[in-house]
Amino acid sequence: MKLSLKIIFLPILLITLNCSNEPKQISFTKDIQPILEDRCIYCHSSDGPEGNIVLEDYQSVFSSRYKNHTTPMIVPGNPQTSRLYIVVSTRNTSMRMPPERLGEDPLSEDEVKIIHTWIEQGAQEN
């Protein structure tokens, strides 16, 4: 009897442990937009966007391009080629956003990870 219980519960335990290691689904509305509003919107609103980049809402994040750059702000599934992730995660202080020259602190590691995970998960509008 004890052996049969182990056989039954072992797969359930393994499935449960495996599921708990998956990152939570990142929501644009709940997770990304608050970061953008708190840390980016001061310079990147439609009122006078720096570098022609508007980060007010989901559509503007996807449609913005930095001046003459061809790198999209977001490449769903690929943070390393998404300009938004590149500029918030770089160690190059002259390129990093928000800019140090304005006295702004970089995004926290958690904020950068949230952006990375959202893009990696497909950058959905949810």
mmCIF file with all atom_site columns, C-alpha atoms in Angstrom:
data_model
loop_
_atom_site.group_PDB
_atom_site.id
_atom_site.type_symbol
_atom_site.label_atom_id
_atom_site.label_alt_id
_atom_site.label_comp_id
_atom_site.label_asym_id
_atom_site.label_entity_id
_atom_site.label_seq_id
_atom_site.pdbx_PDB_ins_code
_atom_site.Cartn_x
_atom_site.Cartn_y
_atom_site.Cartn_z
_atom_site.occupancy
_atom_site.B_iso_or_equiv
_atom_site.pdbx_formal_charge
_atom_site.auth_seq_id
_atom_site.auth_comp_id
_atom_site.auth_asym_id
_atom_site.auth_atom_id
_atom_site.pdbx_PDB_model_num
ATOM 1   C CA . MET A 1 1   ? 0.000  0.000  0.000   1.00 0.00 ? 1   MET A CA 1
ATOM 2   C CA . LYS A 1 2   ? 2.774  2.456  0.905   1.00 0.00 ? 2   LYS A CA 1
ATOM 3   C CA . LEU A 1 3   ? 4.569  1.806  -2.370  1.00 0.00 ? 3   LEU A CA 1
ATOM 4   C CA . SER A 1 4   ? 1.430  2.453  -4.420  1.00 0.00 ? 4   SER A CA 1
ATOM 5   C CA . LEU A 1 5   ? 0.873  5.810  -2.645  1.00 0.00 ? 5   LEU A CA 1
ATOM 6   C CA . LYS A 1 6   ? 4.437  6.820  -3.470  1.00 0.00 ? 6   LYS A CA 1
ATOM 7   C CA . ILE A 1 7   ? 3.883  5.891  -7.096  1.00 0.00 ? 7   ILE A CA 1
ATOM 8   C CA . ILE A 1 8   ? 0.735  8.020  -7.190  1.00 0.00 ? 8   ILE A CA 1
ATOM 9   C CA . PHE A 1 9   ? 2.058  11.080 -5.334  1.00 0.00 ? 9   PHE A CA 1
ATOM 10  C CA . LEU A 1 10  ? 5.573  11.243 -6.795  1.00 0.00 ? 10  LEU A CA 1
ATOM 11  C CA . PRO A 1 11  ? 4.418  12.408 -10.274 1.00 0.00 ? 11  PRO A CA 1
ATOM 12  C CA . ILE A 1 12  ? 2.076  14.963 -8.680  1.00 0.00 ? 12  ILE A CA 1
ATOM 13  C CA . LEU A 1 13  ? 4.922  16.304 -6.552  1.00 0.00 ? 13  LEU A CA 1
ATOM 14  C CA . LEU A 1 14  ? 7.259  16.536 -9.551  1.00 0.00 ? 14  LEU A CA 1
ATOM 15  C CA . ILE A 1 15  ? 4.643  18.372 -11.622 1.00 0.00 ? 15  ILE A CA 1
ATOM 16  C CA . THR A 1 16  ? 3.992  20.796 -8.768  1.00 0.00 ? 16  THR A CA 1
ATOM 17  C CA . LEU A 1 17  ? 7.699  21.529 -8.298  1.00 0.00 ? 17  LEU A CA 1
ATOM 18  C CA . ASN A 1 18  ? 8.210  22.014 -12.030 1.00 0.00 ? 18  ASN A CA 1
ATOM 19  C CA . CYS A 1 19  ? 5.302  24.473 -12.306 1.00 0.00 ? 19  CYS A CA 1
ATOM 20  C CA . SER A 1 20  ? 6.497  26.594 -9.405  1.00 0.00 ? 20  SER A CA 1
ATOM 21  C CA . ASN A 1 21  ? 9.764  27.404 -11.222 1.00 0.00 ? 21  ASN A CA 1
ATOM 22  C CA . GLU A 1 22  ? 8.024  29.001 -14.205 1.00 0.00 ? 22  GLU A CA 1
ATOM 23  C CA . PRO A 1 23  ? 7.978  32.815 -14.176 1.00 0.00 ? 23  PRO A CA 1
ATOM 24  C CA . LYS A 1 24  ? 4.595  34.401 -13.644 1.00 0.00 ? 24  LYS A CA 1
ATOM 25  C CA . GLN A 1 25  ? 2.805  35.795 -16.680 1.00 0.00 ? 25  GLN A CA 1
ATOM 26  C CA . ILE A 1 26  ? 3.759  39.468 -16.900 1.00 0.00 ? 26  ILE A CA 1
ATOM 27  C CA . SER A 1 27  ? 0.934  41.877 -17.628 1.00 0.00 ? 27  SER A CA 1
ATOM 28  C CA . PHE A 1 28  ? 1.503  45.076 -19.596 1.00 0.00 ? 28  PHE A CA 1
ATOM 29  C CA . THR A 1 29  ? -1.222 46.885 -17.664 1.00 0.00 ? 29  THR A CA 1
ATOM 30  C CA . LYS A 1 30  ? -0.293 45.659 -14.178 1.00 0.00 ? 30  LYS A CA 1
ATOM 31  C CA . ASP A 1 31  ? 3.485  45.276 -14.446 1.00 0.00 ? 31  ASP A CA 1
ATOM 32  C CA . ILE A 1 32  ? 4.996  47.184 -17.392 1.00 0.00 ? 32  ILE A CA 1
ATOM 33  C CA . GLN A 1 33  ? 2.859  50.317 -17.660 1.00 0.00 ? 33  GLN A CA 1
ATOM 34  C CA . PRO A 1 34  ? 3.453  51.323 -14.003 1.00 0.00 ? 34  PRO A CA 1
ATOM 35  C CA . ILE A 1 35  ? 7.236  51.128 -14.575 1.00 0.00 ? 35  ILE A CA 1
ATOM 36  C CA . LEU A 1 36  ? 6.961  53.238 -17.733 1.00 0.00 ? 36  LEU A CA 1
ATOM 37  C CA . GLU A 1 37  ? 4.696  55.773 -16.040 1.00 0.00 ? 37  GLU A CA 1
ATOM 38  C CA . ASP A 1 38  ? 6.939  56.057 -12.996 1.00 0.00 ? 38  ASP A CA 1
ATOM 39  C CA . ARG A 1 39  ? 10.328 56.042 -14.704 1.00 0.00 ? 39  ARG A CA 1
ATOM 40  C CA . CYS A 1 40  ? 9.935  57.006 -18.384 1.00 0.00 ? 40  CYS A CA 1
ATOM 41  C CA . ILE A 1 41  ? 6.870  59.105 -19.093 1.00 0.00 ? 41  ILE A CA 1
ATOM 42  C CA . TYR A 1 42  ? 8.428  62.355 -17.867 1.00 0.00 ? 42  TYR A CA 1
ATOM 43  C CA . CYS A 1 43  ? 10.579 62.470 -21.006 1.00 0.00 ? 43  CYS A CA 1
ATOM 44  C CA . HIS A 1 44  ? 8.646  60.102 -23.276 1.00 0.00 ? 44  HIS A CA 1
ATOM 45  C CA . SER A 1 45  ? 5.076  61.384 -23.384 1.00 0.00 ? 45  SER A CA 1
ATOM 46  C CA . SER A 1 46  ? 3.244  62.599 -26.465 1.00 0.00 ? 46  SER A CA 1
ATOM 47  C CA . ASP A 1 47  ? 3.619  66.190 -25.197 1.00 0.00 ? 47  ASP A CA 1
ATOM 48  C CA . GLY A 1 48  ? 7.200  66.394 -26.449 1.00 0.00 ? 48  GLY A CA 1
ATOM 49  C CA . PRO A 1 49  ? 8.868  63.030 -26.642 1.00 0.00 ? 49  PRO A CA 1
ATOM 50  C CA . GLU A 1 50  ? 12.622 62.788 -26.330 1.00 0.00 ? 50  GLU A CA 1
ATOM 51  C CA . GLY A 1 51  ? 14.060 60.987 -29.340 1.00 0.00 ? 51  GLY A CA 1
ATOM 52  C CA . ASN A 1 52  ? 10.574 60.643 -30.854 1.00 0.00 ? 52  ASN A CA 1
ATOM 53  C CA . ILE A 1 53  ? 9.829  57.866 -28.354 1.00 0.00 ? 53  ILE A CA 1
ATOM 54  C CA . VAL A 1 54  ? 6.412  57.788 -26.713 1.00 0.00 ? 54  VAL A CA 1
ATOM 55  C CA . LEU A 1 55  ? 5.887  55.253 -23.925 1.00 0.00 ? 55  LEU A CA 1
ATOM 56  C CA . GLU A 1 56  ? 2.389  56.208 -22.782 1.00 0.00 ? 56  GLU A CA 1
ATOM 57  C CA . ASP A 1 57  ? 0.541  53.042 -23.737 1.00 0.00 ? 57  ASP A CA 1
ATOM 58  C CA . TYR A 1 58  ? 0.934  49.665 -25.403 1.00 0.00 ? 58  TYR A CA 1
ATOM 59  C CA . GLN A 1 59  ? 0.428  50.951 -28.960 1.00 0.00 ? 59  GLN A CA 1
ATOM 60  C CA . SER A 1 60  ? 2.910  53.804 -28.588 1.00 0.00 ? 60  SER A CA 1
ATOM 61  C CA . VAL A 1 61  ? 5.566  51.473 -27.158 1.00 0.00 ? 61  VAL A CA 1
ATOM 62  C CA . PHE A 1 62  ? 5.336  49.323 -30.285 1.00 0.00 ? 62  PHE A CA 1
ATOM 63  C CA . SER A 1 63  ? 5.145  52.153 -32.796 1.00 0.00 ? 63  SER A CA 1
ATOM 64  C CA . SER A 1 64  ? 8.035  54.266 -31.446 1.00 0.00 ? 64  SER A CA 1
ATOM 65  C CA . ARG A 1 65  ? 11.424 54.266 -33.133 1.00 0.00 ? 65  ARG A CA 1
ATOM 66  C CA . TYR A 1 66  ? 14.435 56.156 -31.801 1.00 0.00 ? 66  TYR A CA 1
ATOM 67  C CA . LYS A 1 67  ? 15.319 58.877 -34.334 1.00 0.00 ? 67  LYS A CA 1
ATOM 68  C CA . ASN A 1 68  ? 16.900 57.072 -37.293 1.00 0.00 ? 68  ASN A CA 1
ATOM 69  C CA . HIS A 1 69  ? 17.414 53.716 -35.599 1.00 0.00 ? 69  HIS A CA 1
ATOM 70  C CA . THR A 1 70  ? 15.806 50.686 -37.152 1.00 0.00 ? 70  THR A CA 1
ATOM 71  C CA . THR A 1 71  ? 15.883 48.652 -33.938 1.00 0.00 ? 71  THR A CA 1
ATOM 72  C CA . PRO A 1 72  ? 12.276 48.209 -32.800 1.00 0.00 ? 72  PRO A CA 1
ATOM 73  C CA . MET A 1 73  ? 11.408 49.179 -29.245 1.00 0.00 ? 73  MET A CA 1
ATOM 74  C CA . ILE A 1 74  ? 9.982  45.690 -28.739 1.00 0.00 ? 74  ILE A CA 1
ATOM 75  C CA . VAL A 1 75  ? 10.729 42.439 -30.543 1.00 0.00 ? 75  VAL A CA 1
ATOM 76  C CA . PRO A 1 76  ? 8.265  39.993 -28.972 1.00 0.00 ? 76  PRO A CA 1
ATOM 77  C CA . GLY A 1 77  ? 10.106 36.946 -27.678 1.00 0.00 ? 77  GLY A CA 1
ATOM 78  C CA . ASN A 1 78  ? 13.541 38.550 -28.010 1.00 0.00 ? 78  ASN A CA 1
ATOM 79  C CA . PRO A 1 79  ? 14.602 41.007 -25.292 1.00 0.00 ? 79  PRO A CA 1
ATOM 80  C CA . GLN A 1 80  ? 18.205 41.186 -26.540 1.00 0.00 ? 80  GLN A CA 1
ATOM 81  C CA . THR A 1 81  ? 17.098 42.840 -29.783 1.00 0.00 ? 81  THR A CA 1
ATOM 82  C CA . SER A 1 82  ? 14.406 45.031 -28.197 1.00 0.00 ? 82  SER A CA 1
ATOM 83  C CA . ARG A 1 83  ? 15.591 48.612 -27.836 1.00 0.00 ? 83  ARG A CA 1
ATOM 84  C CA . LEU A 1 84  ? 13.580 49.141 -24.637 1.00 0.00 ? 84  LEU A CA 1
ATOM 85  C CA . TYR A 1 85  ? 15.339 46.247 -22.904 1.00 0.00 ? 85  TYR A CA 1
ATOM 86  C CA . ILE A 1 86  ? 18.736 47.205 -24.338 1.00 0.00 ? 86  ILE A CA 1
ATOM 87  C CA . VAL A 1 87  ? 18.613 50.760 -22.964 1.00 0.00 ? 87  VAL A CA 1
ATOM 88  C CA . VAL A 1 88  ? 17.318 49.860 -19.501 1.00 0.00 ? 88  VAL A CA 1
ATOM 89  C CA . SER A 1 89  ? 19.727 46.958 -19.002 1.00 0.00 ? 89  SER A CA 1
ATOM 90  C CA . THR A 1 90  ? 22.995 48.317 -20.424 1.00 0.00 ? 90  THR A CA 1
ATOM 91  C CA . ARG A 1 91  ? 25.906 49.132 -18.132 1.00 0.00 ? 91  ARG A CA 1
ATOM 92  C CA . ASN A 1 92  ? 26.971 51.885 -20.535 1.00 0.00 ? 92  ASN A CA 1
ATOM 93  C CA . THR A 1 93  ? 25.921 54.978 -18.575 1.00 0.00 ? 93  THR A CA 1
ATOM 94  C CA . SER A 1 94  ? 25.904 57.210 -21.663 1.00 0.00 ? 94  SER A CA 1
ATOM 95  C CA . MET A 1 95  ? 23.297 54.944 -23.293 1.00 0.00 ? 95  MET A CA 1
ATOM 96  C CA . ARG A 1 96  ? 21.291 53.758 -20.268 1.00 0.00 ? 96  ARG A CA 1
ATOM 97  C CA . MET A 1 97  ? 17.773 54.969 -19.596 1.00 0.00 ? 97  MET A CA 1
ATOM 98  C CA . PRO A 1 98  ? 16.668 56.721 -17.554 1.00 0.00 ? 98  PRO A CA 1
ATOM 99  C CA . PRO A 1 99  ? 19.690 58.975 -18.069 1.00 0.00 ? 99  PRO A CA 1
ATOM 100 C CA . GLU A 1 100 ? 22.124 59.493 -15.251 1.00 0.00 ? 100 GLU A CA 1
ATOM 101 C CA . ARG A 1 101 ? 22.797 63.039 -16.533 1.00 0.00 ? 101 ARG A CA 1
ATOM 102 C CA . LEU A 1 102 ? 19.300 64.028 -15.378 1.00 0.00 ? 102 LEU A CA 1
ATOM 103 C CA . GLY A 1 103 ? 19.999 62.671 -11.921 1.00 0.00 ? 103 GLY A CA 1
ATOM 104 C CA . GLU A 1 104 ? 17.847 59.593 -12.495 1.00 0.00 ? 104 GLU A CA 1
ATOM 105 C CA . ASP A 1 105 ? 18.694 56.232 -10.967 1.00 0.00 ? 105 ASP A CA 1
ATOM 106 C CA . PRO A 1 106 ? 18.709 53.219 -13.270 1.00 0.00 ? 106 PRO A CA 1
ATOM 107 C CA . LEU A 1 107 ? 15.787 50.839 -13.116 1.00 0.00 ? 107 LEU A CA 1
ATOM 108 C CA . SER A 1 108 ? 16.054 48.293 -10.330 1.00 0.00 ? 108 SER A CA 1
ATOM 109 C CA . GLU A 1 109 ? 17.126 44.741 -11.138 1.00 0.00 ? 109 GLU A CA 1
ATOM 110 C CA . ASP A 1 110 ? 13.544 43.634 -10.529 1.00 0.00 ? 110 ASP A CA 1
ATOM 111 C CA . GLU A 1 111 ? 12.154 46.225 -12.952 1.00 0.00 ? 111 GLU A CA 1
ATOM 112 C CA . VAL A 1 112 ? 14.664 45.177 -15.630 1.00 0.00 ? 112 VAL A CA 1
ATOM 113 C CA . LYS A 1 113 ? 13.782 41.491 -15.068 1.00 0.00 ? 113 LYS A CA 1
ATOM 114 C CA . ILE A 1 114 ? 10.072 42.263 -15.382 1.00 0.00 ? 114 ILE A CA 1
ATOM 115 C CA . ILE A 1 115 ? 10.641 44.009 -18.725 1.00 0.00 ? 115 ILE A CA 1
ATOM 116 C CA . HIS A 1 116 ? 12.878 41.158 -19.905 1.00 0.00 ? 116 HIS A CA 1
ATOM 117 C CA . THR A 1 117 ? 10.340 38.503 -18.934 1.00 0.00 ? 117 THR A CA 1
ATOM 118 C CA . TRP A 1 118 ? 7.430  40.394 -20.512 1.00 0.00 ? 118 TRP A CA 1
ATOM 119 C CA . ILE A 1 119 ? 9.266  40.683 -23.830 1.00 0.00 ? 119 ILE A CA 1
ATOM 120 C CA . GLU A 1 120 ? 10.454 37.069 -23.595 1.00 0.00 ? 120 GLU A CA 1
ATOM 121 C CA . GLN A 1 121 ? 6.846  35.959 -22.998 1.00 0.00 ? 121 GLN A CA 1
ATOM 122 C CA . GLY A 1 122 ? 5.789  37.668 -26.224 1.00 0.00 ? 122 GLY A CA 1
ATOM 123 C CA . ALA A 1 123 ? 5.117  41.234 -25.018 1.00 0.00 ? 123 ALA A CA 1
ATOM 124 C CA . GLN A 1 124 ? 1.374  40.718 -24.920 1.00 0.00 ? 124 GLN A CA 1
ATOM 125 C CA . GLU A 1 125 ? -1.175 43.459 -24.372 1.00 0.00 ? 125 GLU A CA 1
ATOM 126 C CA . ASN A 1 126 ? -2.786 42.072 -21.244 1.00 0.00 ? 126 ASN A CA 1
#
